[in-house]
């Protein structure tokens, strides 16, 4: 009996090393449950470096998830995930944790960026896998309702490899005298700092086209 | 290198003294052994402490298969892997220890994958029982207690 106990204890020290390897292979659902196994498991699973390891491993498996949005005739909305294997067979329905957030700005690594119904002020970041969401603070340039019709907003969401974090970009356009829409102000929200900051755009006088189009995020730049 | 040995063969000695003659290409799948060979500190026999003959034989079997089957279909290898890692908990732990300590990446990958599959759907309670040793280790952080622990007799 002594030997077995010794063995399991010596195994235990090894497991500390290997544990990361094992846990990184588990689906998110199991990880969420296993947070409550031990304190050390909790700190390991919620550790940013572990999350990165897990994310990279999941990405390298090349299992693509498809996000489907339904708009029912009665006004109900529903989001659903499916992947290559279960396509057409199984839809995992995701319940919106909130009302009035409907427009999808973009998604990156399983994070979704949603916009409120009127598409102007409020942005929500949502991680459906862990059922957590975060309402972004109002940006510094809130406008009065009276002026709102003169302005238009475009959003972009993605992962910035330069700063290693997720960012939301907000581009405000204003109509000029010739009824063209020109870039008026650009603001950036970094998840790492949790705040908006305004970017100097200099003499950028591009016109904005395509009102309701969604920007595409590639390699850290919104197009 | 011993002259009586064929070229490119190495002798591995397990913790309990048993010797295995293994082709070098197979042996160097362990990064720890590879480093020893590259640094030319490998003499006639390479001792593999902490790994007994039983486990060492399993590890060698795995490495041989993976070396031979470089040209083999990946699906065959997968079948072999899943059958290979399908063992009792005790052997599994010993294999993990060996693979981790000797740095055999392919084996460690296969084993970790297997353990992950095993625990994926388990309840928190079940995991606690399975990893009891780990929990005890957590409580015992000081070396002093650690020594007493190891010397104690449990029944």
XYZ file of C-alpha atoms in Angstrom:
378
model
C 0.000 0.000 0.000
C 2.898 2.287 0.796
C 4.231 1.982 -2.702
C 0.910 2.785 -4.312
C 0.490 5.879 -2.206
C 4.018 6.989 -2.936
C 3.386 6.353 -6.567
C 0.237 8.403 -6.681
C 1.982 11.235 -4.884
C 4.924 11.194 -7.281
C 2.471 10.993 -10.150
C 0.921 14.047 -8.680
C 4.014 16.179 -9.257
C 4.182 15.002 -12.831
C 0.548 15.820 -13.333
C 1.213 19.437 -12.562
C 3.291 19.566 -15.744
C 1.060 17.362 -17.809
C -2.183 18.765 -16.467
C -1.939 21.776 -18.755
C -1.488 19.426 -21.717
C -4.539 17.423 -20.725
C -6.785 20.345 -19.897
C -5.859 22.125 -23.119
C -7.468 19.211 -24.956
C -10.814 19.514 -23.224
C -13.853 21.269 -24.653
C -14.859 24.550 -23.039
C -17.924 22.955 -21.488
C -15.815 20.524 -19.445
C -13.334 23.237 -18.495
C -16.095 25.407 -17.107
C -17.206 22.538 -14.928
C -13.684 21.633 -13.849
C -12.975 25.123 -12.576
C -14.560 23.992 -9.351
C -12.480 20.831 -8.920
C -9.618 22.493 -7.050
C -8.514 26.046 -6.439
C -5.376 25.352 -8.440
C -7.449 24.113 -11.371
C -9.487 27.281 -11.218
C -6.434 29.518 -11.367
C -4.936 27.345 -14.103
C -8.057 27.330 -16.278
C -8.682 31.055 -15.891
C -5.031 31.927 -16.499
C -4.645 34.006 -19.704
C -1.658 31.985 -20.887
C -3.665 28.770 -20.533
C -6.560 30.348 -22.397
C -4.195 31.250 -25.241
C -2.796 27.701 -25.297
C -6.303 26.286 -25.380
C -7.415 28.682 -28.093
C -4.429 27.894 -30.312
C -4.966 24.169 -29.887
C -8.649 24.493 -30.755
C -7.795 26.600 -33.787
C -5.253 24.048 -35.004
C -7.953 21.358 -34.985
C -9.559 23.142 -37.926
C -13.081 22.541 -36.765
C -14.936 25.473 -38.186
C -17.975 26.815 -36.530
C -20.664 28.498 -38.479
C -22.827 31.128 -36.939
C -26.366 31.236 -38.129
C -28.834 33.949 -37.403
C -32.519 33.383 -37.655
C -35.107 36.066 -37.850
C -38.500 34.600 -37.277
C -41.543 36.234 -38.707
C -42.932 36.956 -35.302
C -39.892 39.040 -34.533
C -38.094 36.463 -32.430
C -34.418 36.177 -33.028
C -32.078 33.342 -32.420
C -28.424 32.600 -33.003
C -27.084 29.160 -33.522
C -23.753 27.439 -33.852
C -23.028 24.498 -36.016
C -19.828 22.941 -37.315
C -18.628 20.985 -40.322
C -19.563 17.642 -38.841
C -22.974 18.377 -37.470
C -24.100 20.694 -40.225
C -27.763 20.176 -41.010
C -28.128 17.684 -38.189
C -27.748 19.725 -35.115
C -28.127 23.338 -34.253
C -27.054 24.644 -30.934
C -29.359 27.464 -30.126
C -27.827 30.400 -28.355
C -30.071 32.539 -26.267
C -29.431 36.213 -26.322
C -28.657 37.284 -22.800
C -30.118 40.675 -23.560
C -32.817 42.398 -25.520
C -32.413 44.836 -28.341
C -28.959 43.735 -29.378
C -29.335 42.450 -32.781
C -26.799 43.626 -35.277
C -23.654 41.539 -35.436
C -20.609 43.728 -35.914
C -18.207 40.869 -36.148
C -16.772 37.848 -34.478
C -13.311 36.700 -33.598
C -12.175 33.537 -31.798
C -15.677 32.777 -30.632
C -16.284 36.290 -29.344
C -19.189 38.169 -30.798
C -19.565 41.883 -31.045
C -23.161 43.044 -31.140
C -24.726 46.407 -31.679
C -27.952 47.763 -30.280
C -31.024 47.862 -32.390
C -30.583 51.432 -33.520
C -26.976 50.827 -34.407
C -25.540 53.892 -32.821
C -24.387 53.927 -29.265
C -24.159 50.721 -27.376
C -21.868 47.862 -28.119
C -21.800 44.507 -26.407
C -19.079 41.880 -26.474
C -20.407 38.414 -25.919
C -18.693 35.098 -25.356
C -21.469 32.534 -25.858
C -19.266 29.588 -24.796
C -18.879 30.840 -21.265
C -22.182 32.754 -21.306
C -20.623 36.029 -20.364
C -21.117 39.385 -21.927
C -19.835 42.839 -21.412
C -21.458 46.119 -22.263
C -18.890 48.584 -23.476
C -18.930 52.022 -21.882
C -20.296 54.908 -23.875
C -17.653 56.459 -26.031
C -16.501 59.958 -25.227
C -18.316 61.481 -28.136
C -21.916 60.859 -27.300
C -24.215 62.899 -29.421
C -27.524 64.459 -28.669
C -30.577 62.950 -30.242
C -31.146 66.066 -32.280
C -27.836 65.713 -34.076
C -27.932 61.990 -34.451
C -29.608 62.008 -37.845
C -26.681 63.992 -39.213
C -24.185 61.398 -38.183
C -23.639 57.830 -39.075
C -21.657 55.192 -37.286
C -19.692 52.254 -38.508
C -18.171 49.647 -36.289
C -15.527 47.014 -36.667
C -14.383 44.297 -34.321
C -11.365 42.043 -34.359
C -8.130 40.859 -32.857
C -5.125 43.131 -33.041
C -1.935 41.107 -33.299
C 0.221 44.140 -32.656
C -1.122 44.775 -29.190
C -2.354 41.231 -28.627
C -5.901 42.181 -27.764
C -9.416 42.562 -29.061
C -10.511 45.915 -30.289
C -13.622 47.667 -31.444
C -13.292 50.556 -33.844
C -15.990 53.144 -34.221
C -15.993 55.418 -37.207
C -18.259 58.404 -37.167
C -19.213 60.097 -40.336
C -20.892 63.437 -40.756
C -22.720 64.807 -43.759
C -21.015 67.787 -45.280
C -22.537 70.578 -47.293
C -22.628 68.480 -50.436
C -24.521 65.738 -48.611
C -21.505 63.486 -48.768
C -20.597 61.541 -45.723
C -17.036 62.145 -44.587
C -15.102 60.639 -41.732
C -15.550 62.875 -38.802
C -13.988 61.044 -35.920
C -12.509 57.628 -35.215
C -12.459 55.955 -31.853
C -10.932 52.762 -30.658
C -11.943 50.555 -27.775
C -9.333 48.143 -26.475
C -10.591 45.297 -24.323
C -7.303 45.322 -22.422
C -7.722 48.894 -21.234
C -11.496 48.854 -21.113
C -11.843 52.358 -22.466
C -12.349 54.300 -25.660
C -9.738 56.554 -27.080
C -9.899 58.833 -30.005
C -7.483 58.349 -32.882
C -5.961 61.271 -34.691
C -7.106 60.977 -38.275
C -5.322 64.058 -39.554
C -6.639 65.244 -42.863
C -8.366 62.021 -43.681
C -11.278 63.036 -45.816
C -12.545 59.823 -47.222
C -16.146 59.474 -48.043
C -18.059 56.695 -46.443
C -20.037 54.449 -48.664
C -22.304 51.528 -48.139
C -24.345 52.351 -45.145
C -25.485 49.069 -43.716
C -22.548 46.990 -44.843
C -20.554 45.052 -42.299
C -16.811 45.564 -42.237
C -14.550 42.614 -42.736
C -11.734 42.103 -40.308
C -8.462 40.767 -41.639
C -5.035 40.808 -40.092
C -5.829 43.486 -37.593
C -7.464 45.980 -39.892
C -11.070 46.762 -40.572
C -11.803 47.112 -44.259
C 29.961 3.166 -28.804
C 30.413 -0.558 -28.145
C 32.052 -2.382 -31.011
C 29.972 -5.502 -30.449
C 26.903 -3.527 -31.257
C 25.611 -3.034 -34.742
C 25.941 0.461 -36.022
C 23.193 2.840 -35.030
C 22.003 0.689 -32.162
C 21.750 1.852 -28.581
C 21.288 0.015 -25.313
C 18.722 1.410 -22.906
C 18.809 0.243 -19.305
C 15.626 0.469 -17.253
C 15.533 1.436 -13.584
C 15.364 -2.242 -12.579
C 18.426 -3.127 -14.657
C 16.924 -4.724 -17.756
C 18.618 -3.811 -21.027
C 16.961 -3.149 -24.366
C 18.781 -2.925 -27.701
C 17.060 -0.276 -29.738
C 17.814 1.352 -33.107
C 19.110 4.863 -32.618
C 16.340 6.383 -34.738
C 13.800 4.910 -32.345
C 15.649 5.888 -29.179
C 16.090 9.504 -30.221
C 12.338 9.950 -30.395
C 12.904 10.727 -26.755
C 14.290 14.234 -26.779
C 16.163 13.587 -23.557
C 18.015 10.672 -25.143
C 18.497 12.620 -28.354
C 20.253 15.375 -26.432
C 22.489 12.828 -24.752
C 23.420 11.261 -28.074
C 24.053 14.620 -29.717
C 26.223 15.768 -26.836
C 28.106 12.483 -27.148
C 27.653 11.727 -23.490
C 25.911 8.494 -24.314
C 28.252 5.622 -23.546
C 27.572 1.947 -24.187
C 24.347 1.944 -22.328
C 21.997 4.763 -21.610
C 20.384 4.508 -18.199
C 16.702 5.370 -18.113
C 16.055 6.022 -14.435
C 12.506 6.190 -13.055
C 11.218 3.935 -15.832
C 10.925 0.216 -15.140
C 11.348 -2.552 -17.734
C 7.631 -3.056 -18.172
C 6.949 0.573 -19.008
C 10.149 1.013 -21.006
C 9.124 -1.923 -23.222
C 5.779 -0.209 -23.857
C 7.447 3.091 -24.697
C 9.851 1.365 -27.093
C 6.956 -0.476 -28.733
C 5.199 2.827 -29.294
C 8.292 4.568 -30.675
C 9.103 1.667 -32.995
C 5.606 1.705 -34.414
C 5.745 5.426 -34.961
C 9.132 5.204 -36.623
C 8.239 2.291 -38.894
C 4.944 3.733 -39.833
C 6.167 7.051 -41.103
C 5.032 5.885 -44.511
C 1.963 4.158 -43.116
C -1.499 5.588 -43.360
C -2.301 8.085 -40.644
C -5.560 6.294 -39.878
C -3.718 3.032 -39.099
C -1.446 4.893 -36.754
C -4.420 6.488 -35.069
C -5.984 3.084 -34.487
C -2.715 1.842 -33.029
C -2.444 4.886 -30.782
C -5.947 4.567 -29.423
C -5.410 0.861 -28.708
C -2.008 1.524 -27.195
C -3.199 4.111 -24.705
C -6.230 2.070 -23.707
C -4.798 0.806 -20.413
C -5.486 0.816 -16.720
C -4.969 3.985 -14.753
C -1.777 2.794 -13.087
C -0.026 1.948 -16.371
C -1.357 5.138 -17.903
C 0.148 7.260 -15.144
C 3.458 5.448 -15.392
C 3.497 5.937 -19.144
C 2.709 9.628 -18.778
C 5.489 9.961 -16.228
C 7.936 8.245 -18.564
C 6.840 10.159 -21.657
C 7.005 13.464 -19.824
C 10.311 12.783 -18.122
C 11.990 11.370 -21.249
C 10.306 13.944 -23.453
C 8.639 11.676 -26.023
C 6.285 14.134 -27.638
C 4.180 11.799 -29.781
C 3.521 9.481 -26.858
C 2.712 12.297 -24.475
C 0.300 13.753 -27.031
C -1.499 10.448 -27.457
C -1.678 9.867 -23.707
C -2.906 13.347 -22.872
C -5.540 13.074 -25.566
C -6.667 9.797 -24.047
C -6.889 11.211 -20.519
C -8.770 14.223 -21.881
C -11.296 11.884 -23.539
C -11.580 9.940 -20.282
C -12.355 12.910 -18.072
C -14.272 15.013 -20.595
C -17.740 14.059 -19.448
C -16.932 13.317 -15.827
C -18.404 15.111 -12.854
C -16.372 17.309 -10.541
C -16.748 14.724 -7.776
C -15.374 11.979 -9.993
C -12.384 14.068 -11.002
C -11.601 14.799 -7.360
C -11.449 11.091 -6.606
C -9.384 10.379 -9.710
C -6.853 13.062 -8.930
C -6.760 12.460 -5.191
C -2.992 12.137 -5.273
C -2.787 15.529 -6.838
C -4.954 17.033 -4.157
C -2.798 15.548 -1.417
C 0.264 16.910 -3.127
C -1.268 20.338 -3.074
C -1.785 20.258 0.652
C 1.732 19.075 1.306
C 3.888 21.879 0.159
C 6.743 21.805 2.610
C 9.580 19.351 2.131
C 9.469 18.380 5.756
C 5.906 17.179 5.629
C 6.651 15.676 2.257
C 9.324 13.411 3.744
C 7.149 12.296 6.607
C 4.416 11.577 4.110
C 6.614 9.388 1.970
C 7.852 7.410 4.969
C 4.451 6.812 6.421
C 2.673 3.552 6.063
C -0.865 3.641 4.845
C -3.368 0.919 5.026
